[in-house]
Coordinates of C-alpha atoms in Angstrom, one line a residue:
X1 CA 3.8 -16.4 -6.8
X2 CA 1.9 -17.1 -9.6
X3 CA 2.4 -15.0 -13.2
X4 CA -0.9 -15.5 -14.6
X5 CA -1.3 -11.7 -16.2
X6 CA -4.9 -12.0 -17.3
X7 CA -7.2 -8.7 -16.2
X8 CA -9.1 -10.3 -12.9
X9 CA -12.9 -11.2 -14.1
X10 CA -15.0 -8.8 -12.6
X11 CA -13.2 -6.0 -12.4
X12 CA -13.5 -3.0 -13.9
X13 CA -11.1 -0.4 -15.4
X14 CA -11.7 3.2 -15.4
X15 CA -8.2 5.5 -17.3
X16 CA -8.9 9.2 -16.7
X17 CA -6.1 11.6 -18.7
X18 CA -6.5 13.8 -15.6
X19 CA -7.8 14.0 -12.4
X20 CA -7.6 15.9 -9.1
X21 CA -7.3 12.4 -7.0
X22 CA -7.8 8.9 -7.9
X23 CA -9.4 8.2 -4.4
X24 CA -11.4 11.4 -4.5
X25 CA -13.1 10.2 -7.7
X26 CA -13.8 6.4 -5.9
X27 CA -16.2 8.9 -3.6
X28 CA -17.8 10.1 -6.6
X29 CA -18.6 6.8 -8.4
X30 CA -19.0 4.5 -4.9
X31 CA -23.0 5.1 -5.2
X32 CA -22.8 3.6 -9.6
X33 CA -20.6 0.6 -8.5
X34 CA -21.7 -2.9 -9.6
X35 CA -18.3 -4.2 -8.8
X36 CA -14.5 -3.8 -7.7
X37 CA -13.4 -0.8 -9.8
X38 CA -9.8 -0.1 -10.6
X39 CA -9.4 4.1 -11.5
X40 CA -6.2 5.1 -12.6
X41 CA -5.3 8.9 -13.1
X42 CA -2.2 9.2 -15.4
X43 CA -2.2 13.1 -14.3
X44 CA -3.1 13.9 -10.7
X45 CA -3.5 17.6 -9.4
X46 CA -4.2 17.1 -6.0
X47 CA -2.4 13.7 -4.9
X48 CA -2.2 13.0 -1.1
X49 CA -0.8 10.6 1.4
X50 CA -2.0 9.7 5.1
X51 CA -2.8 12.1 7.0
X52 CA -3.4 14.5 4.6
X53 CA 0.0 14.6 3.5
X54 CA 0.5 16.0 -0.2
X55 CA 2.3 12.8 -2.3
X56 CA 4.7 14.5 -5.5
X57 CA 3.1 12.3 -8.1
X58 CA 4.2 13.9 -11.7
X59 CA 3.4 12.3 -14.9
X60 CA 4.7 9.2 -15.8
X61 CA 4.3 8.2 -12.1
X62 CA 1.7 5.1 -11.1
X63 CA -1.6 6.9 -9.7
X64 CA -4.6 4.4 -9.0
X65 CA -7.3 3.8 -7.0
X66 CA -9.4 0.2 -6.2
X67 CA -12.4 0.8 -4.9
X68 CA -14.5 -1.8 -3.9
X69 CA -17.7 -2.8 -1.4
X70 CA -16.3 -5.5 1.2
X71 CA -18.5 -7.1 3.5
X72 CA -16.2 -7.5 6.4
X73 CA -16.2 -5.5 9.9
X74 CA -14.6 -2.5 9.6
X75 CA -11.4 -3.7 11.7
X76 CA -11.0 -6.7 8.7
X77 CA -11.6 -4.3 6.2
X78 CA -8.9 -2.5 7.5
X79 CA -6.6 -5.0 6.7
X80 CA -6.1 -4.5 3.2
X81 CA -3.4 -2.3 3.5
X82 CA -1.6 -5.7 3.8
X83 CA -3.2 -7.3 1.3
X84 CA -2.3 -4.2 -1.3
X85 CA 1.6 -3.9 0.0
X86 CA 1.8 -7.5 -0.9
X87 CA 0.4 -6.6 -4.3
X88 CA 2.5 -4.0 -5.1
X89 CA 5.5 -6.5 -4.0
X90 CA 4.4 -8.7 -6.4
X91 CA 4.0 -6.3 -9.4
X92 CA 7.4 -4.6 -8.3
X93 CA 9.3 -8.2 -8.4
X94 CA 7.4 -9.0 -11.6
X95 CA 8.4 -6.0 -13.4
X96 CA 11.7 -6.3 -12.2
X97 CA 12.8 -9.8 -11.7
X98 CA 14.5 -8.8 -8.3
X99 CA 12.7 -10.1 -5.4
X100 CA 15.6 -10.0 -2.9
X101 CA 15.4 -6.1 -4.0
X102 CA 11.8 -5.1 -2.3
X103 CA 10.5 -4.8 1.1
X104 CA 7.6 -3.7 3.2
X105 CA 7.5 -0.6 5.8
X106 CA 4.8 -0.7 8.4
X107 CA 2.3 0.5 8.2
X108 CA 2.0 1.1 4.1
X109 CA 5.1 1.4 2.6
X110 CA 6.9 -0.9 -0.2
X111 CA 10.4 -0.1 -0.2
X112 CA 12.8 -0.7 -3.6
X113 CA 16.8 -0.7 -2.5
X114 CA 15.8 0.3 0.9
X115 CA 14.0 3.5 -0.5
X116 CA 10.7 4.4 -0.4
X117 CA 9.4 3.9 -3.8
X118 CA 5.2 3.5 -3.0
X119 CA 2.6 4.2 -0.4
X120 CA -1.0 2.9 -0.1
X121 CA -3.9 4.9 1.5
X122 CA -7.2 3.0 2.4
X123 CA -10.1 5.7 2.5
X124 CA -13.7 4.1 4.1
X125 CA -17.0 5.5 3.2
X126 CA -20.6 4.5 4.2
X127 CA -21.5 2.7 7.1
X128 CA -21.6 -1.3 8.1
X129 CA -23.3 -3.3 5.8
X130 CA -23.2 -0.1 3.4
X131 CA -19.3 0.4 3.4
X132 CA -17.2 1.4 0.2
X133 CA -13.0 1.0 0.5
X134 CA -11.3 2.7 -1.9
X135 CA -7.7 1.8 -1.5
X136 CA -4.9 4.4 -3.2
X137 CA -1.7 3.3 -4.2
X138 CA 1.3 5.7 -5.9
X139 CA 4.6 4.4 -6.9
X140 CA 7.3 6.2 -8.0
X141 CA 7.7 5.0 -11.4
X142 CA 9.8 7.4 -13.1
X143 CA 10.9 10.3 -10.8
X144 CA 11.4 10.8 -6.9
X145 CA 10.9 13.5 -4.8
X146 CA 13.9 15.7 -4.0
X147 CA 15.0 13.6 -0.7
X148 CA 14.8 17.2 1.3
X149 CA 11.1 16.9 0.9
X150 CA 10.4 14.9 3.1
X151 CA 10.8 15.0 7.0
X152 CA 14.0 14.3 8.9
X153 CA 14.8 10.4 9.2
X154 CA 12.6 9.7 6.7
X155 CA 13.6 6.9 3.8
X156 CA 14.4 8.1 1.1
X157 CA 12.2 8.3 -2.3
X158 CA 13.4 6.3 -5.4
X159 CA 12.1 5.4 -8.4
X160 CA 11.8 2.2 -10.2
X161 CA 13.5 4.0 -13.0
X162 CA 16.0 5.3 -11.0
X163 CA 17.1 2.4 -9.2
X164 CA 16.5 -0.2 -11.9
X165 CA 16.9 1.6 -14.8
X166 CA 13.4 -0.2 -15.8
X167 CA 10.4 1.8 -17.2
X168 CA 7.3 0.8 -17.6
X169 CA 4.0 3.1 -18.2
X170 CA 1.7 3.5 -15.4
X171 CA -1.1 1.6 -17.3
X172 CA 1.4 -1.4 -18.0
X173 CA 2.1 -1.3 -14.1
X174 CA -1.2 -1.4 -13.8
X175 CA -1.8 -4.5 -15.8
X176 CA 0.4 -6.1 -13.6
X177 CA -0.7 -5.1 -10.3
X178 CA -4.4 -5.6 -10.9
X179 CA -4.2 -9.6 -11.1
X180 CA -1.8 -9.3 -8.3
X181 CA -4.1 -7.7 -6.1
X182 CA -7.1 -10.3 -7.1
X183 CA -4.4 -13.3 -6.1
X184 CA -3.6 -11.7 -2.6
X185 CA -7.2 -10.6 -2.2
X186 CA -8.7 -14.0 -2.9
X187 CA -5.9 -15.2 -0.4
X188 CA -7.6 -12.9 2.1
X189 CA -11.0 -14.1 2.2
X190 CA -10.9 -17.4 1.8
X191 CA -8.1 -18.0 4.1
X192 CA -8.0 -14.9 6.5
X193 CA -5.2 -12.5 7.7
X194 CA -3.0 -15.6 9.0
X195 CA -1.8 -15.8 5.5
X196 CA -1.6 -12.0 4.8
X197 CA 0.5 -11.6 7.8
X198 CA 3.1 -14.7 7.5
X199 CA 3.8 -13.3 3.6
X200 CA 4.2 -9.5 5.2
X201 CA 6.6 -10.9 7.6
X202 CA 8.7 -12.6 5.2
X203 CA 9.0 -9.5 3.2
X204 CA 9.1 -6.6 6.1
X205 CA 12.1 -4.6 6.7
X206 CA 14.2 -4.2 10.0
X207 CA 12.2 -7.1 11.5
X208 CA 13.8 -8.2 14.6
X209 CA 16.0 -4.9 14.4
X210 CA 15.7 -1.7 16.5
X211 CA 13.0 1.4 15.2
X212 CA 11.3 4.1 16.5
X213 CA 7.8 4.4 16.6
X214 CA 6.3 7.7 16.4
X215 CA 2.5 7.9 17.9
X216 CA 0.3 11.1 18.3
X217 CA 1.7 11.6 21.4
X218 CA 4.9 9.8 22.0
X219 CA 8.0 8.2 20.6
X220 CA 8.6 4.5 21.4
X221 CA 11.8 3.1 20.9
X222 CA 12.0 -0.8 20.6
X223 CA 13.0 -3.6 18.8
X224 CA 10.2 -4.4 15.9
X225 CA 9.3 -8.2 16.4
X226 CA 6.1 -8.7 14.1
X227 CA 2.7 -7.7 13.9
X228 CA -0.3 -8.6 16.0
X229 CA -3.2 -10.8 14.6
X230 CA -4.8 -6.8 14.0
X231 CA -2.2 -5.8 11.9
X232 CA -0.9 -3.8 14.9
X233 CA 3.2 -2.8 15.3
X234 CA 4.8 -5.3 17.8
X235 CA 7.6 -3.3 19.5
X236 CA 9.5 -4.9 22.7
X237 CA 11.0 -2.0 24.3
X238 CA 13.0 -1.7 27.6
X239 CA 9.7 -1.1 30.2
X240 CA 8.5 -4.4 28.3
X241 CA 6.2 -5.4 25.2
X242 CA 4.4 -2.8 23.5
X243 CA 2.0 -3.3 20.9
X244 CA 0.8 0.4 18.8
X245 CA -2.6 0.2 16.3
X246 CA -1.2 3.4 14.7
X247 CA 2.6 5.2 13.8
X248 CA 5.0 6.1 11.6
X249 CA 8.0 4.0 11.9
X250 CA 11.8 5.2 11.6
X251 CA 14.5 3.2 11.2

């Protein structure tokens, strides 16, 4: 991994004091975009995760926002959620000089110590051809949620504070994680998922181990052995191979 620190040319930087949600503003600028746009919010009032989750993100925390036009399909587009964990992999082992220290969850998480210490949601607006992706990322920089917020078998929250004794300012984090991103992202379209998914791999947790894969509709229990060219969970269970576009993953 290359530690060339340089702001990506480019890319723009937008540093709001306060605002309700970093990907709720990306709707609100998409139409003025000339280019990849990086918002940060160092106070957000109305934070969330996937599915509508609320996400704890008090001051001092990391609260940003890329939001960009892409020119894939929509499945390909989709596929920055990998490209952004490896990011924030990157950025976390930079600021912390521990690599053997960070992992990757599926579908979006990036774990520090085996806790959950970020979580990236990819928001699409617009139609093919007129598409905007505004991906969201929170890490806990500072604090943690209490771990009885969150639901039963859940990984715990940490903090890069907390488990490093490290701190670093959520605009510092983001000087880091911006030329990150542009690395893995340049990775991506030049070369394709293949890479995207072999560096995932290398970093995900409980590969090869057994998890439980909870769907809409059902609970799968299996062994996790890698992700399909999609991006999709690769379970092998006891009725046979299973492969699931869409859970949330227990360990």
């Amino acid at each position: 991994m290359s530690a060339d620190l340089r702001w990506p040319d480019g890319v723009a930087k937008r540093v709001l004091g306060e605002v309700d949600s970093t990907n709720a503003e990306a709707a609100r600028i998409a139409a003025s975009l000339t280019g990849p746009t990086w918002i940060l919010g160092l106070r957000q009032t109305a934070a969330r995760g996937r599915r509508g989750r609320a996400w704890a993100n008090p001051e001092g925390n990391f609260a940003a926002t890329l939001v960009m036009r892409p020119f894939e399909t929509t499945d390909q587009v989709a596929l920055r959620s990998f490209v952004a964990a490896l990011a924030l992999m990157d950025a976390l082992i930079l600021a912390t000089g521990r690599p053997e220290s960070v992992s990757l969850k599926w579908p979006n998480d990036v774990l520090l110590n085996g806790g959950k210490v970020a979580g990236i949601l990819l928001e699409s607006m617009g139609t093919q051809g007129n598409l905007t992706l505004a991906i969201g990322i929170g890490v806990n920089l500072i604090a943690a949620p209490p771990a009885d917020s969150v639901e039963p078998g859940a990984l715990p929250p940490v903090s890069l504070a907390g488990e490093t004794g490290i701190e670093i300012g959520p605009e510092g984090f983001l000087d880091l994680l911006a030329p990150a991103y542009a690395r893995r992202e340049a990775s991506f379209t030049t070369y394709g998922f293949a890479p995207i998914r072999t560096a995932w791999l290398d970093a995900a947790a409980h590969l090869g181990a057994p998890i439980r894969a909870r769907t809409m509709t059902e609970e799968v229990h299996g062994t996790f052995d890698g992700l399909a060219e999609d991006g999709a969970l690769i379970l092998t269970t006891a009725s046979g191979r299973r492969t699931l576009p869409a859970a949330d993953v227990f360990f």
